[in-house]
mmCIF file of C-alpha atoms in Angstrom:
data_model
loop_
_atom_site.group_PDB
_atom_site.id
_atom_site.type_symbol
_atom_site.label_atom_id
_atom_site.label_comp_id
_atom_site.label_asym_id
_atom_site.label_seq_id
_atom_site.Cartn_x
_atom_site.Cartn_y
_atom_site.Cartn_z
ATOM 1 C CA UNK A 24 -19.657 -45.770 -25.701
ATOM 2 C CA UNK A 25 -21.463 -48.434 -23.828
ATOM 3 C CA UNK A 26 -24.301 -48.272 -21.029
ATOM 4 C CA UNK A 27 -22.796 -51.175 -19.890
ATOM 5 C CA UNK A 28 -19.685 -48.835 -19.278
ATOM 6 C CA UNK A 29 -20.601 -46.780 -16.538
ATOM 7 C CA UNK A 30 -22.110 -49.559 -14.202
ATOM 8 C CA UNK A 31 -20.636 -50.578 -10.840
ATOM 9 C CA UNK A 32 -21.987 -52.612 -7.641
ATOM 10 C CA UNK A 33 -23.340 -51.026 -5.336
ATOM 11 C CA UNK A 34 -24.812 -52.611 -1.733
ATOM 12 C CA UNK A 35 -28.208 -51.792 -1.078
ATOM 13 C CA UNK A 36 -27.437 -50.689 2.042
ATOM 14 C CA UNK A 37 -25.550 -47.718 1.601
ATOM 15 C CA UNK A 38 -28.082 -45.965 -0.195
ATOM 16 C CA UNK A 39 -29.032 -43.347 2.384
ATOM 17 C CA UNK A 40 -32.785 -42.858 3.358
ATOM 18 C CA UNK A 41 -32.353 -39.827 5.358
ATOM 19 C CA UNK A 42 -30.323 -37.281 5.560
ATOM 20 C CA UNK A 43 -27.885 -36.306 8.086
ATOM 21 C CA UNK A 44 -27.452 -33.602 10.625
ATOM 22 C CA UNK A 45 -25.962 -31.452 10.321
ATOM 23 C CA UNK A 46 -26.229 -30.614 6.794
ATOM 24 C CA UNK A 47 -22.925 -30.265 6.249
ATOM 25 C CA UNK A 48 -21.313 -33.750 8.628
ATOM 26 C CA UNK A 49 -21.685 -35.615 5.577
ATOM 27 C CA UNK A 50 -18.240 -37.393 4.166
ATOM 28 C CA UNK A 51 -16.704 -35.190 1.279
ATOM 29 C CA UNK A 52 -14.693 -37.146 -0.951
ATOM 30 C CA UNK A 53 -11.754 -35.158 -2.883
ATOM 31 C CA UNK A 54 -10.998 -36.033 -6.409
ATOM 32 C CA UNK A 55 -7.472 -34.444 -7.813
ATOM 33 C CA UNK A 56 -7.951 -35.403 -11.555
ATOM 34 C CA UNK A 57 -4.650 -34.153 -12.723
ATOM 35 C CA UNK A 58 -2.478 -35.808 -9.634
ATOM 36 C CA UNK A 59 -5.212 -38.701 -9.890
ATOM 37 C CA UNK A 60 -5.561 -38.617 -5.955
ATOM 38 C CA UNK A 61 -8.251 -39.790 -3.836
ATOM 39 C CA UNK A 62 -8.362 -37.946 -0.252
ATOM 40 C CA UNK A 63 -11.147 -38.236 2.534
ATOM 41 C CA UNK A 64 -12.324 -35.314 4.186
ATOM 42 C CA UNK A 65 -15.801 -33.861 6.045
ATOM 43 C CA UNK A 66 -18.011 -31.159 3.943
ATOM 44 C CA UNK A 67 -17.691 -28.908 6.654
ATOM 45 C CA UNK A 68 -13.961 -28.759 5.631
ATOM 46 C CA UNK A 69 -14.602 -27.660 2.116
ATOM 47 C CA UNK A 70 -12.761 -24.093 2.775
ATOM 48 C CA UNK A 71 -9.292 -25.803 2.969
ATOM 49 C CA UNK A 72 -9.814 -26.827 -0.857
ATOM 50 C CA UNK A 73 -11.191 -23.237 -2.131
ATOM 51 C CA UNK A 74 -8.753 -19.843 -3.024
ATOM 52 C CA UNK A 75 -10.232 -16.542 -2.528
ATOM 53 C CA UNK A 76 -11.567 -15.687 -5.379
ATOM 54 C CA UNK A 77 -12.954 -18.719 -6.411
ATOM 55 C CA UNK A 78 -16.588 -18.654 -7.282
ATOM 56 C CA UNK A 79 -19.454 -21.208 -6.348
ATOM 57 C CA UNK A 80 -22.358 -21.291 -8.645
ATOM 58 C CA UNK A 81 -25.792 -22.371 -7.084
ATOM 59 C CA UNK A 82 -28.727 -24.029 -8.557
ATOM 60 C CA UNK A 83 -31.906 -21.810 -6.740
ATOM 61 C CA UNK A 84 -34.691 -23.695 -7.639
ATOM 62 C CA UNK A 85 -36.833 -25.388 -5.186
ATOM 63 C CA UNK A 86 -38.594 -28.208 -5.342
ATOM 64 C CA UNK A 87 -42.592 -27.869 -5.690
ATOM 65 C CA UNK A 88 -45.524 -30.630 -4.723
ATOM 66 C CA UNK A 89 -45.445 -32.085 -7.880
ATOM 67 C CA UNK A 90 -47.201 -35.026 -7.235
ATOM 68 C CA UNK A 91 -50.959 -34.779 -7.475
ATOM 69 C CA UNK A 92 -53.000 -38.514 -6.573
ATOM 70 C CA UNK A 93 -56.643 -37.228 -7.242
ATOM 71 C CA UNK A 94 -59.737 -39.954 -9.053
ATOM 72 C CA UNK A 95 -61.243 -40.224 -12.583
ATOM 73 C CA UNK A 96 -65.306 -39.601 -12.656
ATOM 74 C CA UNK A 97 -65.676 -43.599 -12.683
ATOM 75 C CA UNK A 98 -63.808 -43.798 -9.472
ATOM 76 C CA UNK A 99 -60.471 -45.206 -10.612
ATOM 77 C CA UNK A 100 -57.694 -44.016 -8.832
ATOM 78 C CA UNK A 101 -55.009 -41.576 -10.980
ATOM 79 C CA UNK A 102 -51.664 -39.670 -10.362
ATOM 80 C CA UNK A 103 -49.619 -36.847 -12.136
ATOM 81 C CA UNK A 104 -46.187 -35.494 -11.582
ATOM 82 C CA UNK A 105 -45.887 -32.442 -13.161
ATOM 83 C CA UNK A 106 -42.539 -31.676 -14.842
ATOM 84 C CA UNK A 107 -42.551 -28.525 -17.006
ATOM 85 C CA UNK A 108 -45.296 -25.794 -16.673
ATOM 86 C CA UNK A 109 -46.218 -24.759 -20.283
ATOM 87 C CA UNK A 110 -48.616 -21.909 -19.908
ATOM 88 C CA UNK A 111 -50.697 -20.305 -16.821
ATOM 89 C CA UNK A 112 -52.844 -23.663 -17.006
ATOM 90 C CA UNK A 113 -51.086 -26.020 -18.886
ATOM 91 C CA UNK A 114 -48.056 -28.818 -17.563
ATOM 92 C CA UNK A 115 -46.349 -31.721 -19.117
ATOM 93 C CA UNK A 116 -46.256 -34.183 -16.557
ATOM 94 C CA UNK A 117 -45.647 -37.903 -16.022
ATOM 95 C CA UNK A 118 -49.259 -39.901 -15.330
ATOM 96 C CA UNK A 119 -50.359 -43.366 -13.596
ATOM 97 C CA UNK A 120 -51.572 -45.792 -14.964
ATOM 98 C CA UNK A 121 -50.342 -44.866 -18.350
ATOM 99 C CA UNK A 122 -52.378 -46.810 -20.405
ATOM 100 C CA UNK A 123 -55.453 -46.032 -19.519
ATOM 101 C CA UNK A 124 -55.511 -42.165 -19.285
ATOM 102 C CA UNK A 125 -55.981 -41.583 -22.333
ATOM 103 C CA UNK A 126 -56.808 -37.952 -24.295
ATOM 104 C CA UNK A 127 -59.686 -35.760 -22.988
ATOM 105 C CA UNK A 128 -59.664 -38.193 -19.287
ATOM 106 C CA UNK A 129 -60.535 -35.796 -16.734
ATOM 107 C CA UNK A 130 -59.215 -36.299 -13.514
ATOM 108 C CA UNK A 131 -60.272 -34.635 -9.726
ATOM 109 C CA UNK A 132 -58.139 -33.675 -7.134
ATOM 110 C CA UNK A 133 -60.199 -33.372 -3.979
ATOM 111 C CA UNK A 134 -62.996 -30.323 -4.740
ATOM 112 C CA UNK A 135 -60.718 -27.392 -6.378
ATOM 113 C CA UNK A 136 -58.779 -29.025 -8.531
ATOM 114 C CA UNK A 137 -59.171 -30.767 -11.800
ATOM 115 C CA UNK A 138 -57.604 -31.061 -15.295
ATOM 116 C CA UNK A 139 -57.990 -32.906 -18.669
ATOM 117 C CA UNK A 140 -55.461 -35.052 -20.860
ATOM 118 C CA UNK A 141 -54.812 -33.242 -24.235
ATOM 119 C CA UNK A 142 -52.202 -35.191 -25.514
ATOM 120 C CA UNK A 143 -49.512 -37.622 -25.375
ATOM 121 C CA UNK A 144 -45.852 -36.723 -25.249
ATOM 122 C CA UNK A 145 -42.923 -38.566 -27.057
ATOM 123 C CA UNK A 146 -41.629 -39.912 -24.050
ATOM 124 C CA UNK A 147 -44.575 -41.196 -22.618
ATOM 125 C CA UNK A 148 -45.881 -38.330 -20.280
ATOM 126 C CA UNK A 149 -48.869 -36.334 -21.258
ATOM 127 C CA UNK A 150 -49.775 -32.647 -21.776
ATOM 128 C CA UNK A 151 -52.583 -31.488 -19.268
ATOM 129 C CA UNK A 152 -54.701 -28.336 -18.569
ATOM 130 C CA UNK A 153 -55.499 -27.808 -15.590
ATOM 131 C CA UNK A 154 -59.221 -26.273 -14.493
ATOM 132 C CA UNK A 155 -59.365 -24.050 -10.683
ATOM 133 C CA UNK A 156 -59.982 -21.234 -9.203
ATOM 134 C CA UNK A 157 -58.021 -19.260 -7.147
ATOM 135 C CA UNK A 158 -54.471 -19.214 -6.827
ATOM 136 C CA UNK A 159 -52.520 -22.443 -8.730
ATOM 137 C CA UNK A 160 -49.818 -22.697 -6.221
ATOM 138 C CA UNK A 161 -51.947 -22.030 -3.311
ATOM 139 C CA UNK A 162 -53.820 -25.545 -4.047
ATOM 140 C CA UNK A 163 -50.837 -27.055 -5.067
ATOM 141 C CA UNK A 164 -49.309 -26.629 -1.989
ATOM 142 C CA UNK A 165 -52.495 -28.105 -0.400
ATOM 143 C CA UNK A 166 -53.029 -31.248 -2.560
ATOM 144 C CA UNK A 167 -49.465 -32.049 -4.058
ATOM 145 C CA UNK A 168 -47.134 -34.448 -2.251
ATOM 146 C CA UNK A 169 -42.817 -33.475 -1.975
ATOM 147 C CA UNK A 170 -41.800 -36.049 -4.546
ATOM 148 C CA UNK A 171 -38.966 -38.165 -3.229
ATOM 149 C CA UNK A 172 -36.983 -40.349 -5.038
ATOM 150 C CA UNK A 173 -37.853 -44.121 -5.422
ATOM 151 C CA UNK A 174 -34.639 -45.287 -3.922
ATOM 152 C CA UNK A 175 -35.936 -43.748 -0.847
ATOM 153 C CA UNK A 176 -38.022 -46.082 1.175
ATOM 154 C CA UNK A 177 -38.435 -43.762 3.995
ATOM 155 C CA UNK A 178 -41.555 -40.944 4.846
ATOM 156 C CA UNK A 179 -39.136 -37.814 5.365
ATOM 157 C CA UNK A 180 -40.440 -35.925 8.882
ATOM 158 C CA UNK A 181 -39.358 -32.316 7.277
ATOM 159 C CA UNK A 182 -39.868 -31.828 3.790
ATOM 160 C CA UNK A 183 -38.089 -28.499 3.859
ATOM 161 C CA UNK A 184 -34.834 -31.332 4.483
ATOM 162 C CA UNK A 185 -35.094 -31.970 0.708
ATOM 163 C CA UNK A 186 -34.619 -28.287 -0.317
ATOM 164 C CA UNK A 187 -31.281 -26.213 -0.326
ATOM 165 C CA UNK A 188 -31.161 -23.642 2.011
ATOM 166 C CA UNK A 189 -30.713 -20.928 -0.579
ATOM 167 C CA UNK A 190 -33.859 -22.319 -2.591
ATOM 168 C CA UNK A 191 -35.744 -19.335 -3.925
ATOM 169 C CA UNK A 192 -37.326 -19.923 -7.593
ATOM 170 C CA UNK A 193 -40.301 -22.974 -7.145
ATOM 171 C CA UNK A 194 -40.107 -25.353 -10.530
ATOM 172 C CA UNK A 195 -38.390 -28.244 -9.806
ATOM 173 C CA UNK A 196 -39.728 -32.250 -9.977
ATOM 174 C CA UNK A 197 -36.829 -32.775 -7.698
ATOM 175 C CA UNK A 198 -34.045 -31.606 -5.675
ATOM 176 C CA UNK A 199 -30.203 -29.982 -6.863
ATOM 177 C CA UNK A 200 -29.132 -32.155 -3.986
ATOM 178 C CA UNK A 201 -25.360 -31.599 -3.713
ATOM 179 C CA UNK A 202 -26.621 -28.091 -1.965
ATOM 180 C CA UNK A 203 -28.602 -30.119 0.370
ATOM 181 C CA UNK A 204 -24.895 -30.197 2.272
ATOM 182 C CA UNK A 205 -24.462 -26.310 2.576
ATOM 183 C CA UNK A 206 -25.565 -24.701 5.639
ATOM 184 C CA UNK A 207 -26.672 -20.624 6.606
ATOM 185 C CA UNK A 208 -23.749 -20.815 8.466
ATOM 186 C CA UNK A 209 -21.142 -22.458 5.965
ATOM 187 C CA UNK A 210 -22.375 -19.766 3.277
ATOM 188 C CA UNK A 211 -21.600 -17.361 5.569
ATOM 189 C CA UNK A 212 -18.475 -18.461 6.362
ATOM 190 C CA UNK A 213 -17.277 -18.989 2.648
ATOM 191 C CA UNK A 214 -18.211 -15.635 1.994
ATOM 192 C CA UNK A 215 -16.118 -13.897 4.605
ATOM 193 C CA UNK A 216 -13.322 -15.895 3.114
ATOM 194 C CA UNK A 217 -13.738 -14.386 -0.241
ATOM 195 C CA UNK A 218 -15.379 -17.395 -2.071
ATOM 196 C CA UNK A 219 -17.823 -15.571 -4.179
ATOM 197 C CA UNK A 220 -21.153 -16.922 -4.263
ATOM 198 C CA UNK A 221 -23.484 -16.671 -7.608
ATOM 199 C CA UNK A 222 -26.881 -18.392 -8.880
ATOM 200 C CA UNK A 223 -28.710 -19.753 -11.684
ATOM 201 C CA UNK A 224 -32.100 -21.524 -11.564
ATOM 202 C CA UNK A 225 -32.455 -25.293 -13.676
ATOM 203 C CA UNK A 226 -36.007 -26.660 -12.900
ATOM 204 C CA UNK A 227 -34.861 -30.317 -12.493
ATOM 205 C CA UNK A 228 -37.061 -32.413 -14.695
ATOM 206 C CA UNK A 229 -36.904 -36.039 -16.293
ATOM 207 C CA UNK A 230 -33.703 -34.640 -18.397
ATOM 208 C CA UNK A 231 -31.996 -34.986 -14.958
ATOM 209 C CA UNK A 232 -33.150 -37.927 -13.829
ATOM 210 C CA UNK A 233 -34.764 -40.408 -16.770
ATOM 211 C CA UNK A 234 -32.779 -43.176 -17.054
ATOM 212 C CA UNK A 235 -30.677 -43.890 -19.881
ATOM 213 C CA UNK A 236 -32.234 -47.333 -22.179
ATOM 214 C CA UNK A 237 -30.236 -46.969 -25.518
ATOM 215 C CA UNK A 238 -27.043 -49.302 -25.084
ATOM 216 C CA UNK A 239 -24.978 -46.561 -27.477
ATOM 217 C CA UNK A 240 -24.978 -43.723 -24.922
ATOM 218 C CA UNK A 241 -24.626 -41.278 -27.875
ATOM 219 C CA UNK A 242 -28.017 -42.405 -29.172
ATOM 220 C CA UNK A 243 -29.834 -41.272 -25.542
ATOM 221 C CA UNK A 244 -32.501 -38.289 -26.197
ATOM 222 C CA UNK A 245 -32.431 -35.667 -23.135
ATOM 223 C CA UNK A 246 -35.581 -34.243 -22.263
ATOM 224 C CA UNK A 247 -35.843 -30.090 -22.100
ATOM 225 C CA UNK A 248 -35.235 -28.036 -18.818
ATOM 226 C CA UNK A 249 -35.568 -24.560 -18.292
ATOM 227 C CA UNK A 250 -32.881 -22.392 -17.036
ATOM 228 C CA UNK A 251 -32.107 -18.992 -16.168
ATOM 229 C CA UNK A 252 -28.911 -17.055 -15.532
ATOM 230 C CA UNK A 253 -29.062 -13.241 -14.650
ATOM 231 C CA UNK A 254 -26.721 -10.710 -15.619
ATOM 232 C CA UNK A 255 -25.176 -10.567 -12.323
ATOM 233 C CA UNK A 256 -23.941 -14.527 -12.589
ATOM 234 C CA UNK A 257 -22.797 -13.997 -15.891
ATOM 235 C CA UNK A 258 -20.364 -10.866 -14.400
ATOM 236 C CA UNK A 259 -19.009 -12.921 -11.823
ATOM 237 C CA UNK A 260 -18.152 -15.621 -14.240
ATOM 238 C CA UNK A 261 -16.375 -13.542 -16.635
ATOM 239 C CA UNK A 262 -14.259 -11.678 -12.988
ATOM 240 C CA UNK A 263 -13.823 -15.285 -12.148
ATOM 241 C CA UNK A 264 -12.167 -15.874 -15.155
ATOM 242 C CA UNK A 265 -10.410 -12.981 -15.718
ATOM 243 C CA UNK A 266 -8.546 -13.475 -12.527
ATOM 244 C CA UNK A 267 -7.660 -16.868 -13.008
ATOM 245 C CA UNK A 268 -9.542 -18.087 -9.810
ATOM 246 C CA UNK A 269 -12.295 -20.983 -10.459
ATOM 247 C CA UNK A 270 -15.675 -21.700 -11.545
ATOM 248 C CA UNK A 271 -17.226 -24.116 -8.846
ATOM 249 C CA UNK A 272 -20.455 -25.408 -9.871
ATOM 250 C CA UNK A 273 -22.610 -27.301 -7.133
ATOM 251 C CA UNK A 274 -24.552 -30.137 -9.038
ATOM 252 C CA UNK A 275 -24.872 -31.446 -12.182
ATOM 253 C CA UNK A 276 -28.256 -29.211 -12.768
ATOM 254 C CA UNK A 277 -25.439 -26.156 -12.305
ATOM 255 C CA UNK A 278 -23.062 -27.735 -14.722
ATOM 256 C CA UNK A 279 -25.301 -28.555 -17.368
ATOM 257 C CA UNK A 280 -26.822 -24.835 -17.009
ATOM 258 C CA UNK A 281 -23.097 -22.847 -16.789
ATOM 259 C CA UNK A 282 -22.224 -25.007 -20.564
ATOM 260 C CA UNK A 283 -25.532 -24.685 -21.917
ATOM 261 C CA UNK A 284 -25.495 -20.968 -21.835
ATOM 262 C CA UNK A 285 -21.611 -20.410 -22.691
ATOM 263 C CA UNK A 286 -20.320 -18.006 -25.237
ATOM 264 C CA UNK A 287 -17.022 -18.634 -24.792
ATOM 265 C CA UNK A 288 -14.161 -20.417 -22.522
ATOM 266 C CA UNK A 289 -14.666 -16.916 -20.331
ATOM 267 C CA UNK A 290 -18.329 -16.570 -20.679
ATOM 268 C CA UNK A 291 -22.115 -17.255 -20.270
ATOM 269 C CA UNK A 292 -25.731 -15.769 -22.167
ATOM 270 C CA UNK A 293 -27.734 -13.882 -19.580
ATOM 271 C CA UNK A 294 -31.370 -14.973 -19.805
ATOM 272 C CA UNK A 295 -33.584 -17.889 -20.243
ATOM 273 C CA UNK A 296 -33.941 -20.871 -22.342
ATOM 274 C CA UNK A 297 -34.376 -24.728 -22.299
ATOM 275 C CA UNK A 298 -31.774 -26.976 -22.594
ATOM 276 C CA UNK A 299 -31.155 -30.396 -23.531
ATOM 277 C CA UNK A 300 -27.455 -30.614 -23.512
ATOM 278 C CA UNK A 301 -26.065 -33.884 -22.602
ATOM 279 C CA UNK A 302 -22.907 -33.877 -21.200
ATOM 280 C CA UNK A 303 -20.266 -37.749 -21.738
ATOM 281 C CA UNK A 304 -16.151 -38.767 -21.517
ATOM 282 C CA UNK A 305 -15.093 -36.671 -24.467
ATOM 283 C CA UNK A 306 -17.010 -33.591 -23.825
ATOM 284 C CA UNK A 307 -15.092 -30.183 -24.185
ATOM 285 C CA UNK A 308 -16.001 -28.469 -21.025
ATOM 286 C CA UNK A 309 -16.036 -24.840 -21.491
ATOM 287 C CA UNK A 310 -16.984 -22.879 -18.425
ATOM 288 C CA UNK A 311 -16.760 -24.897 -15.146
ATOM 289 C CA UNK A 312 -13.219 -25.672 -13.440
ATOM 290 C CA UNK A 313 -14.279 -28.000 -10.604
ATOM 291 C CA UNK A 314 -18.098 -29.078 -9.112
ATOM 292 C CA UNK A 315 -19.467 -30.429 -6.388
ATOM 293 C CA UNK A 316 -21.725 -33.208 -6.601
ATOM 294 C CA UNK A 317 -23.341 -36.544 -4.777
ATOM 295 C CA UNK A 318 -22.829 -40.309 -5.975
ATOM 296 C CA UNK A 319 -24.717 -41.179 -8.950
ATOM 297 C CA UNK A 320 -26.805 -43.968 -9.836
ATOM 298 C CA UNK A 321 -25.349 -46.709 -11.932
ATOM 299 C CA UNK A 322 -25.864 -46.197 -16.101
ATOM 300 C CA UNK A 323 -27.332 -42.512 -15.503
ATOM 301 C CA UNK A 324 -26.466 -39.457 -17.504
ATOM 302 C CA UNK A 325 -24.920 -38.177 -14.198
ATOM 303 C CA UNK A 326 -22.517 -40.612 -13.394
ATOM 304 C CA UNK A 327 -21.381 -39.823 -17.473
ATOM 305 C CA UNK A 328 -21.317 -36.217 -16.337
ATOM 306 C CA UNK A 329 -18.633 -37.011 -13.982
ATOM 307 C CA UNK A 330 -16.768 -39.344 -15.597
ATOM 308 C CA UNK A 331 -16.797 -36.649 -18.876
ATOM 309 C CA UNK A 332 -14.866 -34.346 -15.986
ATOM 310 C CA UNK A 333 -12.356 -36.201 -14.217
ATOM 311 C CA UNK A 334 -12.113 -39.002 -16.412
ATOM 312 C CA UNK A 335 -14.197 -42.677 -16.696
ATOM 313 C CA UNK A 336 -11.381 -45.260 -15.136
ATOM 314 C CA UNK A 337 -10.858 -42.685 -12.353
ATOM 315 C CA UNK A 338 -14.429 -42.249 -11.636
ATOM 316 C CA UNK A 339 -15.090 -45.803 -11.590
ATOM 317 C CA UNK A 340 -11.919 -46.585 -9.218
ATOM 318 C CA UNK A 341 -13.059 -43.497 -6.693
ATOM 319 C CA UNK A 342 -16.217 -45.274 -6.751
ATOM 320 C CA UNK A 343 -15.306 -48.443 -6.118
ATOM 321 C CA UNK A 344 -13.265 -46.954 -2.911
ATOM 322 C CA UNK A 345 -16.223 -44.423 -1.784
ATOM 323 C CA UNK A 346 -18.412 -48.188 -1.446
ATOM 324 C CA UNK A 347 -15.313 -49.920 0.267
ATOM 325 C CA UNK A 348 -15.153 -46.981 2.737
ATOM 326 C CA UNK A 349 -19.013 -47.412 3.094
ATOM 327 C CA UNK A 350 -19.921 -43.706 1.292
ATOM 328 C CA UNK A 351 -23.792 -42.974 2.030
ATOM 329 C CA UNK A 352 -24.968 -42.705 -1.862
ATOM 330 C CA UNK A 353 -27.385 -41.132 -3.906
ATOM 331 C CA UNK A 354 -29.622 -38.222 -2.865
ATOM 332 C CA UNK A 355 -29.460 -37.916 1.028
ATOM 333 C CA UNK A 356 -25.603 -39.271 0.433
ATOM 334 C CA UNK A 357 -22.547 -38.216 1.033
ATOM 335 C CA UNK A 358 -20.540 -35.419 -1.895
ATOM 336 C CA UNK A 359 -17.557 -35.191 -3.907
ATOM 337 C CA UNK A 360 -15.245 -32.626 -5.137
ATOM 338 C CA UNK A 361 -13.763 -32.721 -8.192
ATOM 339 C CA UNK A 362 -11.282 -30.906 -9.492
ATOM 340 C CA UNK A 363 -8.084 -30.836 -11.795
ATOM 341 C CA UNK A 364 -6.543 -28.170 -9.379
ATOM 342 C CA UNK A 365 -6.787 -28.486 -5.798
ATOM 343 C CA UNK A 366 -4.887 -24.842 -4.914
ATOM 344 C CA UNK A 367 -5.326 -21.964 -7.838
#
């Protein structure tokens, strides 16, 4: 398939540069692949689309300071954006200005904080070690910077606004944000209605968000993330299954964990790995029966996601309406659910 393929207009203006309160007042837009219908509703109003039983699968990671702006000994200015941790001291990372940080450049973040290029990477990052002492995430959450995404013009007054509110493992470059929409108070609710309610932990990296440049999608590289599903997930899969209820995962990062790990059409490995999978139309899903998720950037390997779920054409045409309706896109944006059952 094309790039060219999954690309659509979209007005600069509805890209969202904040996010909305509450949480959950953002537009939900309801995709019935089967029936092929296209209904507008309000997140908050999720419930009326969910069966007891059902189970939502959250990504847990939050988002760390992973931008570091710190000086080399001559004075020019430098900047790293850590991506993976390695080791106790080492990262791969993204670094500014590229060409000219070169192996064994030291750089300085303020007074407690240094580390030295060891190598390149084969996607243009480099591998650093870091040099402190003390605690690593103690100064990290002194000198790093929230990364936000470039589409996002605007300084964010609450950083904690760009982290679910069921974050709990630190890791990620950037944010799971279709949970950005759930609230305390919605969780709570869902629960007492008997949606069950499990986690897994993706560290978002560049595999979620480096853009695609081959123009043969198939010939597009993802880059590794780590992932981790505990035993307890993986049970309430399999009783998810068993009873005939669905698999909801919220985000892509949840989606491309859940079919990573599976054994089977009824089940997932319990533990960690890294993953690379890279989910496009023709893809055999095996684990997940419906997701929620925000509007995706034009050409990325989340917009193919989708359009591997509910079906290109129909993807395209919901996206065509979701600008027409003026949608809020992108990470602060508004969500979708999609699913080939509305009622189990």
């Amino acid at each position: 398939m094309l790039l060219t393929d999954f690309d659509y207009d979209l007005p600069q203006e509805l890209i969202a540069q904040k996010p909305i309160e509450p949480r959950n007042s953002s537009r939900l837009m309801v995709l019935d692949s089967k029936l092929q219908t296209i209904t507008h509703e309000k997140f908050f109003d999720l419930k009326k689309f969910l069966t007891p039983g059902d189970t939502l699968i959250f990504n847990d990671t939050r988002v760390i300071p992973a931008r570091l702006i710190g000086h080399k000994p001559t004075g020019g200015r430098a900047e790293i954006f850590l991506l993976r941790r390695l080791d106790a001291t080492t990262w791969e990372t993204l670094a500014k200005p590229g060409k000219k940080l070169g192996e064994g450049t030291k750089i300085i973040f303020g007074g407690e904080l240094e580390c030295e290029i060891l190598s390149r990477t084969d996607f243009g990052g480099r591998i650093v070690k870091f040099k402190f002492d003390g605690i690593f995430e103690e100064i990290l959450d002194r000198l790093g910077e929230t990364p936000l995404p470039p589409y996002i013009h605007e300084k964010l007054d609450d950083t904690e606004r760009y982290q679910t509110v069921y974050n709990r493992e630190p890791g990620s470059a950037a944010a799971p944000t279709a949970g950005l929409h759930f609230t305390k108070e919605q969780l709570t609710d869902l629960k007492n209605f008997g949606i069950n309610q499990g986690f897994v932990t993706l560290h978002v990296g560049l595999g979620t968000f480096r853009p695609v440049q081959e123009e043969v999608i198939e010939n597009h590289l993802m880059h590794e993330e780590f992932y981790t599903i505990p035993p307890e997930t993986a049970e309430l899969i399999a009783e998810t299954k068993k009873s005939g209820r669905r698999v909801i995962a919220v985000g892509t990062t949840s989606v491309r964990t859940l079919e990573s790990a599976a054994l089977s059409k009824n089940a997932v490995k319990v533990g960690s790995d890294s993953t690379k999978i890279f989910i496009y139309p023709g893809y055999d899903f095996k684990i997940v029966d419906a997701m929620i998720t925000n509007f995706h950037l034009p050409k990325s390997t989340l917009l193919m996601l989708v359009s591997a779920f509910a079906g290109r054409e129909f993807i395209l045409r919901a996206y065509k309406e979701a600008v027409s309706e003026k949608y809020r896109f992108f990470s602060f944006g508004d969500a979708m659910f999609l699913t080939n059952r509305l009622k189990v």
